[in-house]
Every structure is written in C-alpha cells, then in structure tokens.
Coordinates of N, CA and C in Angstrom, one line a residue:
M1 N 15.7 -63.6 12.8 CA 16.4 -63.2 11.6 C 16.1 -61.8 11.2
G2 N 17.1 -60.9 11.1 CA 16.8 -59.5 10.8 C 16.7 -59.3 9.3
Y3 N 16.1 -58.2 9.0 CA 15.9 -57.8 7.6 C 16.6 -56.4 7.4
G4 N 17.3 -56.3 6.3 CA 18.0 -55.1 6.0 C 17.7 -54.6 4.6
I5 N 18.1 -53.4 4.3 CA 18.0 -52.8 3.0 C 19.3 -52.8 2.4
G6 N 19.5 -53.4 1.2 CA 20.7 -53.4 0.5 C 21.0 -52.0 -0.1
R7 N 22.2 -51.8 -0.6 CA 22.5 -50.5 -1.1 C 21.6 -50.0 -2.2
P8 N 21.3 -50.8 -3.2 CA 20.3 -50.4 -4.3 C 19.0 -50.0 -3.7
G9 N 18.5 -50.9 -2.7 CA 17.2 -50.6 -2.1 C 17.3 -49.3 -1.3
F10 N 18.4 -49.1 -0.6 CA 18.5 -47.9 0.2 C 18.4 -46.6 -0.6
I11 N 19.1 -46.7 -1.8 CA 19.1 -45.5 -2.7 C 17.7 -45.3 -3.2
R12 N 16.9 -46.4 -3.6 CA 15.6 -46.2 -4.0 C 14.7 -45.6 -2.9
F13 N 15.0 -46.0 -1.7 CA 14.2 -45.6 -0.5 C 14.4 -44.1 -0.2
M14 N 15.7 -43.7 -0.4 CA 16.0 -42.3 0.0 C 15.8 -41.3 -1.1
M15 N 15.6 -41.8 -2.4 CA 15.5 -40.9 -3.5 C 14.4 -39.9 -3.4
P16 N 13.1 -40.3 -3.0 CA 12.1 -39.4 -2.8 C 12.4 -38.3 -1.8
L17 N 13.1 -38.6 -0.7 CA 13.5 -37.6 0.3 C 14.4 -36.6 -0.3
F18 N 15.4 -37.1 -1.1 CA 16.4 -36.2 -1.7 C 15.6 -35.2 -2.7
M19 N 14.6 -35.7 -3.4 CA 13.9 -34.9 -4.4 C 13.1 -33.8 -3.6
V20 N 12.5 -34.2 -2.5 CA 11.7 -33.2 -1.7 C 12.6 -32.1 -1.2
L21 N 13.8 -32.5 -0.7 CA 14.8 -31.5 -0.1 C 15.3 -30.6 -1.2
A22 N 15.5 -31.2 -2.4 CA 16.0 -30.4 -3.5 C 15.0 -29.4 -4.0
C23 N 13.7 -29.8 -4.1 CA 12.6 -28.9 -4.5 C 12.4 -27.8 -3.5
S24 N 12.6 -28.2 -2.2 CA 12.4 -27.1 -1.1 C 13.5 -26.1 -1.2
A25 N 14.7 -26.5 -1.6 CA 15.8 -25.6 -1.7 C 15.5 -24.6 -2.9
C26 N 15.0 -25.2 -4.0 CA 14.7 -24.4 -5.2 C 13.6 -23.4 -4.9
A27 N 12.6 -23.8 -4.2 CA 11.5 -22.9 -3.9 C 12.0 -21.8 -3.0
A28 N 12.8 -22.1 -2.0 CA 13.4 -21.1 -1.1 C 14.2 -20.1 -1.9
K29 N 14.9 -20.5 -2.9 CA 15.7 -19.6 -3.7 C 14.8 -18.8 -4.6
R30 N 13.8 -19.4 -5.1 CA 12.9 -18.7 -6.0 C 12.2 -17.5 -5.3
F31 N 11.7 -17.8 -4.1 CA 11.0 -16.8 -3.4 C 11.8 -15.9 -2.4
E32 N 13.1 -16.0 -2.5 CA 14.0 -15.3 -1.6 C 13.8 -13.8 -1.9
T33 N 13.6 -13.0 -0.8 CA 13.4 -11.6 -1.0 C 14.7 -10.8 -0.7
C34 N 14.7 -9.6 -1.2 CA 15.8 -8.7 -1.0 C 15.5 -7.8 0.2
D35 N 16.3 -7.9 1.2 CA 16.1 -7.1 2.4 C 16.2 -5.6 2.3
K36 N 17.0 -5.2 1.3 CA 17.2 -3.8 1.1 C 17.0 -3.5 -0.4
P37 N 15.8 -3.6 -0.9 CA 15.6 -3.4 -2.3 C 15.8 -1.9 -2.7
P38 N 16.3 -1.6 -3.9 CA 16.3 -0.3 -4.4 C 14.9 0.3 -4.7
P39 N 14.7 1.6 -4.7 CA 13.4 2.1 -5.0 C 13.1 1.9 -6.5
F40 N 11.8 2.0 -6.8 CA 11.4 2.0 -8.2 C 10.9 3.4 -8.6
Y41 N 11.0 3.6 -9.9 CA 10.7 4.9 -10.5 C 9.3 5.0 -11.0
L42 N 8.6 5.9 -10.5 CA 7.1 6.1 -10.9 C 6.9 7.3 -11.7
R43 N 6.2 7.2 -12.8 CA 5.8 8.4 -13.6 C 4.3 8.3 -13.8
L44 N 3.6 9.4 -13.5 CA 2.2 9.6 -13.7 C 2.0 10.7 -14.7
E45 N 1.3 10.4 -15.8 CA 1.1 11.4 -16.8 C -0.5 11.6 -16.9
A46 N -0.9 12.9 -16.9 CA -2.3 13.2 -17.1 C -2.5 13.9 -18.4
S47 N -3.5 13.5 -19.1 CA -3.9 14.2 -20.4 C -4.5 15.5 -20.1
E48 N -4.7 16.3 -21.1 CA -5.4 17.6 -21.0 C -6.8 17.4 -20.6
R49 N -7.4 16.3 -21.0 CA -8.8 16.0 -20.6 C -8.8 14.8 -19.6
V50 N -8.9 15.2 -18.3 CA -8.9 14.1 -17.3 C -9.9 14.5 -16.2
N51 N -10.6 13.5 -15.7 CA -11.6 13.7 -14.6 C -12.5 14.9 -14.8
P52 N -13.1 15.1 -15.9 CA -13.9 16.3 -16.2 C -15.1 16.4 -15.2
D53 N -15.5 17.7 -14.9 CA -16.6 17.9 -14.0 C -17.9 18.0 -14.9
P54 N -19.1 18.3 -14.4 CA -20.3 18.3 -15.2 C -20.2 19.4 -16.3
R55 N -19.4 20.4 -16.2 CA -19.2 21.4 -17.2 C -18.2 21.0 -18.3
G56 N -17.5 19.8 -18.1 CA -16.5 19.4 -19.0 C -15.1 19.9 -18.7
R57 N -15.0 20.6 -17.6 CA -13.6 21.1 -17.2 C -12.8 20.0 -16.6
S58 N -11.6 19.8 -17.0 CA -10.7 18.9 -16.4 C -10.3 19.3 -15.1
M59 N -10.1 18.3 -14.2 CA -9.8 18.6 -12.8 C -8.6 17.9 -12.3
P60 N -7.8 18.4 -11.4 CA -6.7 17.7 -10.8 C -7.2 16.4 -10.2
T61 N -6.4 15.3 -10.2 CA -6.8 14.0 -9.8 C -5.9 13.4 -8.8
L62 N -6.5 12.9 -7.7 CA -5.7 12.3 -6.6 C -5.5 10.8 -7.0
V63 N -4.2 10.4 -7.0 CA -3.8 9.1 -7.3 C -3.2 8.4 -6.1
Q64 N -3.6 7.2 -5.8 CA -2.9 6.4 -4.7 C -2.1 5.3 -5.3
I65 N -0.9 5.0 -4.8 CA -0.1 3.9 -5.2 C 0.0 3.0 -4.0
L66 N -0.5 1.8 -4.2 CA -0.5 0.8 -3.1 C 0.6 -0.3 -3.4
Q67 N 1.4 -0.6 -2.4 CA 2.4 -1.7 -2.5 C 1.8 -2.9 -1.8
L68 N 1.7 -4.0 -2.5 CA 1.0 -5.2 -1.9 C 2.0 -6.4 -2.0
R69 N 1.7 -7.3 -1.0 CA 2.5 -8.6 -1.1 C 1.7 -9.6 -1.9
D70 N 0.3 -9.4 -2.0 CA -0.5 -10.3 -2.7 C -1.6 -9.5 -3.4
S71 N -2.2 -9.9 -4.5 CA -3.1 -9.1 -5.3 C -4.5 -9.6 -5.2
I72 N -4.8 -10.7 -4.7 CA -6.1 -11.3 -4.8 C -7.2 -10.4 -4.2
R73 N -7.0 -9.9 -3.0 CA -8.0 -9.1 -2.4 C -8.2 -7.8 -3.2
A74 N -7.2 -7.2 -3.7 CA -7.3 -6.0 -4.5 C -8.0 -6.2 -5.8
E75 N -7.8 -7.3 -6.4 CA -8.5 -7.7 -7.7 C -10.0 -7.8 -7.5
Q76 N -10.4 -8.2 -6.3 CA -11.8 -8.5 -6.0 C -12.5 -7.3 -5.4
S77 N -11.8 -6.2 -5.2 CA -12.4 -5.1 -4.4 C -13.0 -4.1 -5.3
S78 N -14.0 -3.3 -4.8 CA -14.7 -2.3 -5.5 C -14.0 -0.9 -5.3
F79 N -14.4 0.1 -6.1 CA -13.9 1.4 -5.9 C -14.1 1.9 -4.5
R80 N -15.3 1.8 -4.0 CA -15.7 2.3 -2.7 C -14.9 1.6 -1.6
D81 N -14.7 0.3 -1.8 CA -13.9 -0.4 -0.7 C -12.5 0.0 -0.6
L82 N -11.8 0.2 -1.8 CA -10.4 0.5 -1.8 C -10.2 2.0 -1.3
W83 N -11.0 2.9 -1.8 CA -10.9 4.3 -1.4 C -11.4 4.6 0.0
G84 N -12.3 3.8 0.4 CA -12.9 4.0 1.8 C -11.9 3.8 2.9
K85 N -11.4 2.5 3.0 CA -10.4 2.2 4.0 C -9.6 0.9 3.5
P86 N -8.6 1.1 2.7 CA -7.9 0.0 2.1 C -7.3 -0.9 3.1
E87 N -6.8 -0.4 4.2 CA -6.1 -1.2 5.2 C -7.1 -2.2 5.8
A88 N -8.3 -1.9 5.9 CA -9.3 -2.8 6.5 C -9.6 -3.9 5.5
L89 N -9.6 -3.6 4.2 CA -9.9 -4.6 3.2 C -8.7 -5.5 2.8
L90 N -7.6 -4.8 2.6 CA -6.4 -5.6 2.2 C -5.6 -6.2 3.3
K91 N -5.8 -5.7 4.5 CA -5.2 -6.3 5.7 C -3.7 -6.4 5.5
E92 N -3.1 -7.7 5.8 CA -1.7 -7.8 5.8 C -1.1 -7.7 4.4
D93 N -1.9 -7.8 3.4 CA -1.4 -7.6 2.0 C -0.9 -6.2 1.7
L94 N -1.5 -5.2 2.4 CA -1.1 -3.8 2.2 C 0.2 -3.5 2.9
L95 N 1.2 -3.0 2.2 CA 2.5 -2.7 2.8 C 2.7 -1.2 2.9
Q96 N 2.5 -0.5 1.8 CA 2.7 1.0 1.9 C 1.7 1.6 1.0
V97 N 1.4 2.9 1.3 CA 0.5 3.7 0.5 C 1.1 5.1 0.2
A98 N 1.0 5.6 -1.0 CA 1.5 6.9 -1.4 C 0.4 7.6 -2.1
E99 N 0.3 9.0 -1.9 CA -0.7 9.8 -2.6 C -0.1 10.9 -3.4
F100 N -0.6 11.1 -4.6 CA -0.1 12.2 -5.5 C -1.3 12.9 -6.1
T101 N -1.2 14.2 -6.3 CA -2.2 14.9 -7.1 C -1.6 15.3 -8.4
V102 N -2.2 14.9 -9.5 CA -1.8 15.2 -10.8 C -2.7 16.2 -11.5
A103 N -2.2 17.3 -12.0 CA -3.0 18.3 -12.7 C -3.2 17.9 -14.1
P104 N -4.2 18.4 -14.8 CA -4.4 18.1 -16.2 C -3.2 18.6 -17.1
G105 N -2.8 17.7 -17.9 CA -1.6 18.0 -18.8 C -0.3 18.0 -18.1
Q106 N -0.2 17.6 -16.9 CA 1.0 17.6 -16.1 C 1.5 16.2 -15.8
E107 N 2.7 16.1 -15.3 CA 3.4 14.8 -15.0 C 4.0 14.9 -13.6
V108 N 3.9 13.7 -12.9 CA 4.6 13.5 -11.7 C 5.6 12.4 -11.8
A109 N 6.9 12.6 -11.5 CA 7.9 11.6 -11.6 C 8.6 11.6 -10.3
R110 N 8.7 10.4 -9.6 CA 9.3 10.2 -8.3 C 9.9 8.9 -8.2
W111 N 11.0 8.8 -7.3 CA 11.5 7.6 -6.9 C 10.7 7.1 -5.7
I112 N 10.2 5.9 -5.7 CA 9.4 5.4 -4.6 C 10.1 4.3 -3.8
P113 N 10.3 4.5 -2.5 CA 10.9 3.5 -1.6 C 10.1 2.2 -1.7
R114 N 10.8 1.1 -1.9 CA 10.1 -0.2 -2.1 C 10.2 -1.0 -0.8
D115 N 9.0 -1.5 -0.4 CA 9.0 -2.5 0.8 C 9.6 -3.8 0.3
P116 N 10.4 -4.4 1.1 CA 11.1 -5.7 0.8 C 10.1 -6.8 0.4
K117 N 8.9 -6.7 0.9 CA 7.9 -7.8 0.6 C 7.0 -7.4 -0.6
T118 N 7.2 -6.3 -1.2 CA 6.3 -5.9 -2.3 C 6.5 -6.7 -3.6
Q119 N 5.3 -7.3 -4.0 CA 5.3 -8.0 -5.3 C 4.4 -7.4 -6.3
F120 N 3.4 -6.6 -5.8 CA 2.4 -6.0 -6.7 C 2.3 -4.5 -6.4
V121 N 1.9 -3.8 -7.4 CA 1.6 -2.3 -7.2 C 0.2 -2.1 -7.9
V122 N -0.6 -1.4 -7.1 CA -1.9 -0.9 -7.6 C -1.9 0.6 -7.7
A123 N -2.3 1.1 -8.9 CA -2.4 2.6 -9.0 C -3.9 2.9 -9.3
M124 N -4.5 3.7 -8.5 CA -5.9 4.0 -8.6 C -6.1 5.5 -8.5
G125 N -7.1 6.0 -9.3 CA -7.4 7.4 -9.3 C -8.8 7.7 -8.7
L126 N -8.8 8.8 -8.0 CA -10.1 9.2 -7.4 C -10.9 10.0 -8.4
F127 N -11.6 9.3 -9.3 CA -12.3 9.9 -10.4 C -13.8 10.2 -10.0
R128 N -14.3 11.2 -10.6 CA -15.7 11.6 -10.4 C -16.7 10.6 -10.8
Q129 N -16.4 9.9 -11.9 CA -17.3 8.8 -12.4 C -16.5 7.5 -12.6
P130 N -16.1 6.8 -11.6 CA -15.4 5.5 -11.8 C -16.2 4.5 -12.5
L131 N -15.7 4.0 -13.6 CA -16.5 3.0 -14.5 C -15.8 1.7 -14.5
G132 N -16.5 0.6 -14.2 CA -15.9 -0.7 -14.2 C -14.7 -0.8 -13.3
Y133 N -13.6 -1.2 -13.9 CA -12.3 -1.3 -13.2 C -11.3 -0.3 -13.8
S134 N -11.8 0.6 -14.7 CA -10.9 1.5 -15.3 C -10.2 2.5 -14.4
W135 N -10.8 2.6 -13.1 CA -10.2 3.6 -12.2 C -9.0 3.1 -11.5
R136 N -8.6 1.8 -11.7 CA -7.4 1.3 -11.2 C -6.7 0.3 -12.1
T137 N -5.4 0.2 -11.9 CA -4.6 -0.8 -12.7 C -3.6 -1.5 -11.8
L138 N -3.4 -2.7 -12.0 CA -2.5 -3.5 -11.2 C -1.4 -4.2 -12.0
T139 N -0.2 -4.1 -11.4 CA 1.0 -4.7 -12.1 C 1.9 -5.4 -11.1
M140 N 2.8 -6.3 -11.6 CA 3.7 -6.9 -10.8 C 5.1 -6.2 -10.9
L141 N 5.7 -6.1 -9.7 CA 7.1 -5.5 -9.7 C 8.1 -6.7 -9.9
P142 N 9.1 -6.5 -10.7 CA 10.1 -7.6 -11.0 C 10.9 -7.8 -9.7
S143 N 11.3 -9.1 -9.5 CA 12.2 -9.4 -8.4 C 13.5 -8.7 -8.6
V144 N 14.2 -8.5 -7.5 CA 15.5 -7.8 -7.5 C 16.6 -8.7 -7.6
P145 N 17.4 -8.7 -8.7 CA 18.6 -9.5 -8.8 C 19.6 -9.3 -7.6
K146 N 20.3 -10.3 -7.3 CA 21.2 -10.3 -6.1 C 22.2 -9.1 -6.2
H147 N 22.7 -8.9 -7.4 CA 23.7 -7.9 -7.5 C 23.2 -6.4 -7.4
L148 N 21.8 -6.3 -7.5 CA 21.2 -5.0 -7.4 C 20.5 -4.8 -6.0
C149 N 20.7 -5.8 -5.2 CA 20.0 -5.8 -3.9 C 20.7 -4.9 -2.9
T150 N 20.5 -3.6 -3.0 CA 21.1 -2.6 -2.2 C 20.2 -1.3 -2.1
D151 N 20.1 -0.8 -1.0 CA 19.2 0.4 -0.8 C 20.0 1.6 -1.3
E152 N 20.1 1.8 -2.6 CA 21.0 2.8 -3.2 C 20.3 4.2 -3.1
P153 N 21.0 5.2 -2.5 CA 20.5 6.6 -2.6 C 20.5 7.1 -4.0
V154 N 19.4 7.3 -4.6 CA 19.3 7.7 -6.0 C 19.4 9.2 -6.2
G155 N 19.1 10.0 -5.1 CA 19.1 11.4 -5.3 C 18.2 11.9 -6.4
Q156 N 18.8 12.8 -7.2 CA 18.0 13.4 -8.3 C 18.3 12.8 -9.7
R157 N 19.0 11.7 -9.7 CA 19.4 11.1 -11.0 C 18.1 10.5 -11.7
G158 N 18.2 10.4 -13.0 CA 17.1 9.7 -13.7 C 17.2 8.2 -13.6
P159 N 16.2 7.5 -14.1 CA 16.3 6.0 -14.0 C 17.2 5.5 -15.0
R160 N 17.8 4.3 -14.7 CA 18.7 3.6 -15.6 C 17.9 2.4 -16.1
A161 N 18.6 1.7 -17.1 CA 17.9 0.6 -17.7 C 17.6 -0.6 -16.7
T162 N 18.5 -0.7 -15.7 CA 18.3 -1.8 -14.7 C 17.3 -1.4 -13.6
D163 N 16.8 -0.2 -13.6 CA 15.9 0.2 -12.5 C 14.5 -0.2 -12.8
A164 N 13.7 -0.7 -11.8 CA 12.3 -1.0 -12.0 C 11.6 0.4 -12.2
Q165 N 10.7 0.4 -13.3 CA 10.0 1.6 -13.6 C 8.6 1.3 -14.0
L166 N 7.7 2.2 -13.5 CA 6.3 2.1 -13.8 C 5.8 3.4 -14.3
R167 N 5.1 3.4 -15.4 CA 4.6 4.6 -16.0 C 3.1 4.4 -16.3
F168 N 2.3 5.4 -15.8 CA 0.8 5.4 -15.9 C 0.3 6.6 -16.6
K169 N -0.8 6.4 -17.3 CA -1.5 7.6 -18.0 C -2.9 7.7 -17.5
L170 N -3.3 9.0 -17.1 CA -4.6 9.3 -16.7 C -5.3 10.0 -17.8
E171 N -6.5 9.5 -18.2 CA -7.2 10.2 -19.3 C -8.7 9.9 -19.1
G172 N -9.5 11.0 -19.2 CA -11.0 10.8 -18.9 C -11.1 10.4 -17.4
Y173 N -11.8 9.2 -17.3 CA -12.0 8.7 -15.9 C -11.3 7.3 -15.7
Q174 N -10.1 7.2 -16.4 CA -9.4 6.0 -16.2 C -7.9 6.2 -16.1
I175 N -7.2 5.1 -15.6 CA -5.8 5.1 -15.5 C -5.3 3.8 -16.1
D176 N -4.2 4.0 -16.9 CA -3.7 2.8 -17.7 C -2.2 2.7 -17.4
L177 N -1.7 1.5 -17.5 CA -0.3 1.2 -17.4 C 0.3 1.3 -18.8
L178 N 1.2 2.2 -19.0 CA 1.9 2.4 -20.3 C 3.2 1.6 -20.3
R179 N 3.8 1.4 -19.2 CA 5.1 0.8 -19.2 C 5.5 0.2 -17.9
A180 N 6.0 -1.0 -17.9 CA 6.6 -1.6 -16.7 C 7.9 -2.2 -17.1
S181 N 9.0 -1.8 -16.6 CA 10.3 -2.3 -17.0 C 11.3 -2.3 -15.8
P182 N 12.4 -3.0 -15.9 CA 12.8 -3.8 -17.0 C 12.2 -5.2 -17.0
S183 N 11.8 -5.7 -18.1 CA 11.1 -7.0 -18.1 C 12.2 -8.1 -18.0
S184 N 13.4 -7.8 -18.1 CA 14.5 -8.8 -18.0 C 15.0 -9.1 -16.6
M185 N 14.3 -8.5 -15.6 CA 14.7 -8.6 -14.2 C 14.1 -9.8 -13.4
G186 N 13.6 -10.8 -14.2 CA 13.2 -12.0 -13.5 C 11.7 -12.2 -13.5
N187 N 10.9 -11.4 -14.2 CA 9.5 -11.5 -14.2 C 8.9 -11.4 -15.6
P188 N 8.8 -12.6 -16.3 CA 8.4 -12.6 -17.7 C 7.0 -12.0 -17.8
A189 N 6.1 -12.0 -16.8 CA 4.8 -11.5 -16.9 C 4.8 -10.1 -17.3
L190 N 5.8 -9.3 -17.0 CA 5.9 -7.9 -17.4 C 6.0 -7.7 -18.9
D191 N 6.4 -8.7 -19.6 CA 6.6 -8.6 -21.0 C 5.2 -8.3 -21.7
N192 N 4.1 -8.7 -21.1 CA 2.8 -8.6 -21.7 C 2.1 -7.3 -21.2
L193 N 2.7 -6.5 -20.5 CA 2.1 -5.3 -19.9 C 2.4 -4.0 -20.8
Q194 N 1.6 -3.7 -21.0 CA 1.8 -2.4 -21.7 C 1.9 -1.2 -20.7
G195 N 4.6 18.0 -13.1 CA 4.9 18.6 -11.8 C 3.9 18.0 -10.8
G196 N 4.2 17.5 -9.6 CA 3.3 16.9 -8.6 C 3.7 17.2 -7.2
T197 N 3.2 16.5 -6.2 CA 3.4 16.7 -4.8 C 4.4 15.7 -4.3
T198 N 5.1 16.0 -3.2 CA 6.0 15.1 -2.5 C 5.1 14.0 -1.9
P199 N 5.5 12.7 -2.1 CA 4.7 11.6 -1.6 C 4.7 11.5 -0.1
H200 N 3.5 11.2 0.4 CA 3.4 10.9 1.9 C 3.2 9.4 2.0
W201 N 4.2 8.8 2.7 CA 4.1 7.3 2.9 C 3.6 7.0 4.3
S202 N 2.9 5.9 4.3 CA 2.4 5.4 5.6 C 2.5 3.9 5.6
K203 N 2.9 3.3 6.7 CA 3.0 1.9 6.9 C 1.7 1.4 7.4
S204 N 1.2 0.2 6.9 CA 0.0 -0.4 7.5 C 0.2 -1.1 8.8

C-alpha cells in the first residue's frame, strides 16, 4: 500500500522551501552591487591650527582615503598598523587608496572614483601626535540606486543633491566627519553621522 501527500499536506511541506527561496531572493537584491558606480565627492578642510610642531607652528598634513569592502579589521587596527602597511593588515578588505596633502587653512575638494565593492571609507591623517582614534574616522557609503548606477563623467561640475558626498575637518591632531550625504540613498546609518594635490590611486 503506497502513501501519498494530499494537496494540503503538500502545500505545508513545500511552504518552508518557498520561504527560503523568497528570503534568498530578497538578500540577493539587498546586497546587489552597482558594477559602474558614480564617483563620490570628497572635501577635506584644514583649520588654521592643524598638526602643530613642537614650536606650535601648523604643518601640512598628509591624509589617506581608504575604500573598504568591510570595516572590522580597520576598526581594530592601530595608527602604526594602518600607516605602516595597510594592504598587509586589511588584506582583501582594502580596495583603493588615495593620498592628499592639506595645508593649514586650506581645502581639498575632489571627485573620487568609487570601487564597485566599496561599502566603507576610512579617512586618516598622518599626525605628529596621534591620540586614541582621533587620527582616523570611518563612515559608510550609501548604496547606489539603480537609476544612478552609471559611471558618469563628472568633469569640473560641483556635486548635486543625489551625489554621495563626504566632508572631513582636520584640526589639531584629529580628523572628524562633518557631513555624509545624501542620507536618502538607502543607508539610514548615515543619518546619525555628523587647494590640494591630484589624488594618486592604487589598487590592492
């Protein structure tokens, strides 16, 4: 005598499978990356008093901008580790690195090419006296909406409201995030965040 599963039983049997498949589809959509993301706009502002030497004279400060796919290693790293050899410490998490020199009282504003896998950005300054974690700051980049997923040549135009923008301030021996926008681009975490050289990019 054979045993079968009736229609109601079949539905109950298959329902968990349907739920798993549905959740998988949602997860894939949530973590879908943009293959050709537009650049983000970076602004570095230095106060008149920044990175002072033993005589109290403000000095030009080297700033590195790291694009990361994950932030855990960076959050746990020391000043010496990150400035010494970041690629050895961050490994596959490190996607791109840019360096800028900011003079006291000056500003650097640049469009930064974005790696398709970038989710986090670390900005850190080469300060004479790095204290605690004030020498670096970490923020999340918003995901790119589908209608903005294009490697747009921005040229010399200024940023628009829909462009991802990061603004940092250097003062004393610390660097702070002043602005991360737009917060409406799919990353609610950003709602809680508060003249230079041509960047040199290198792939890890």
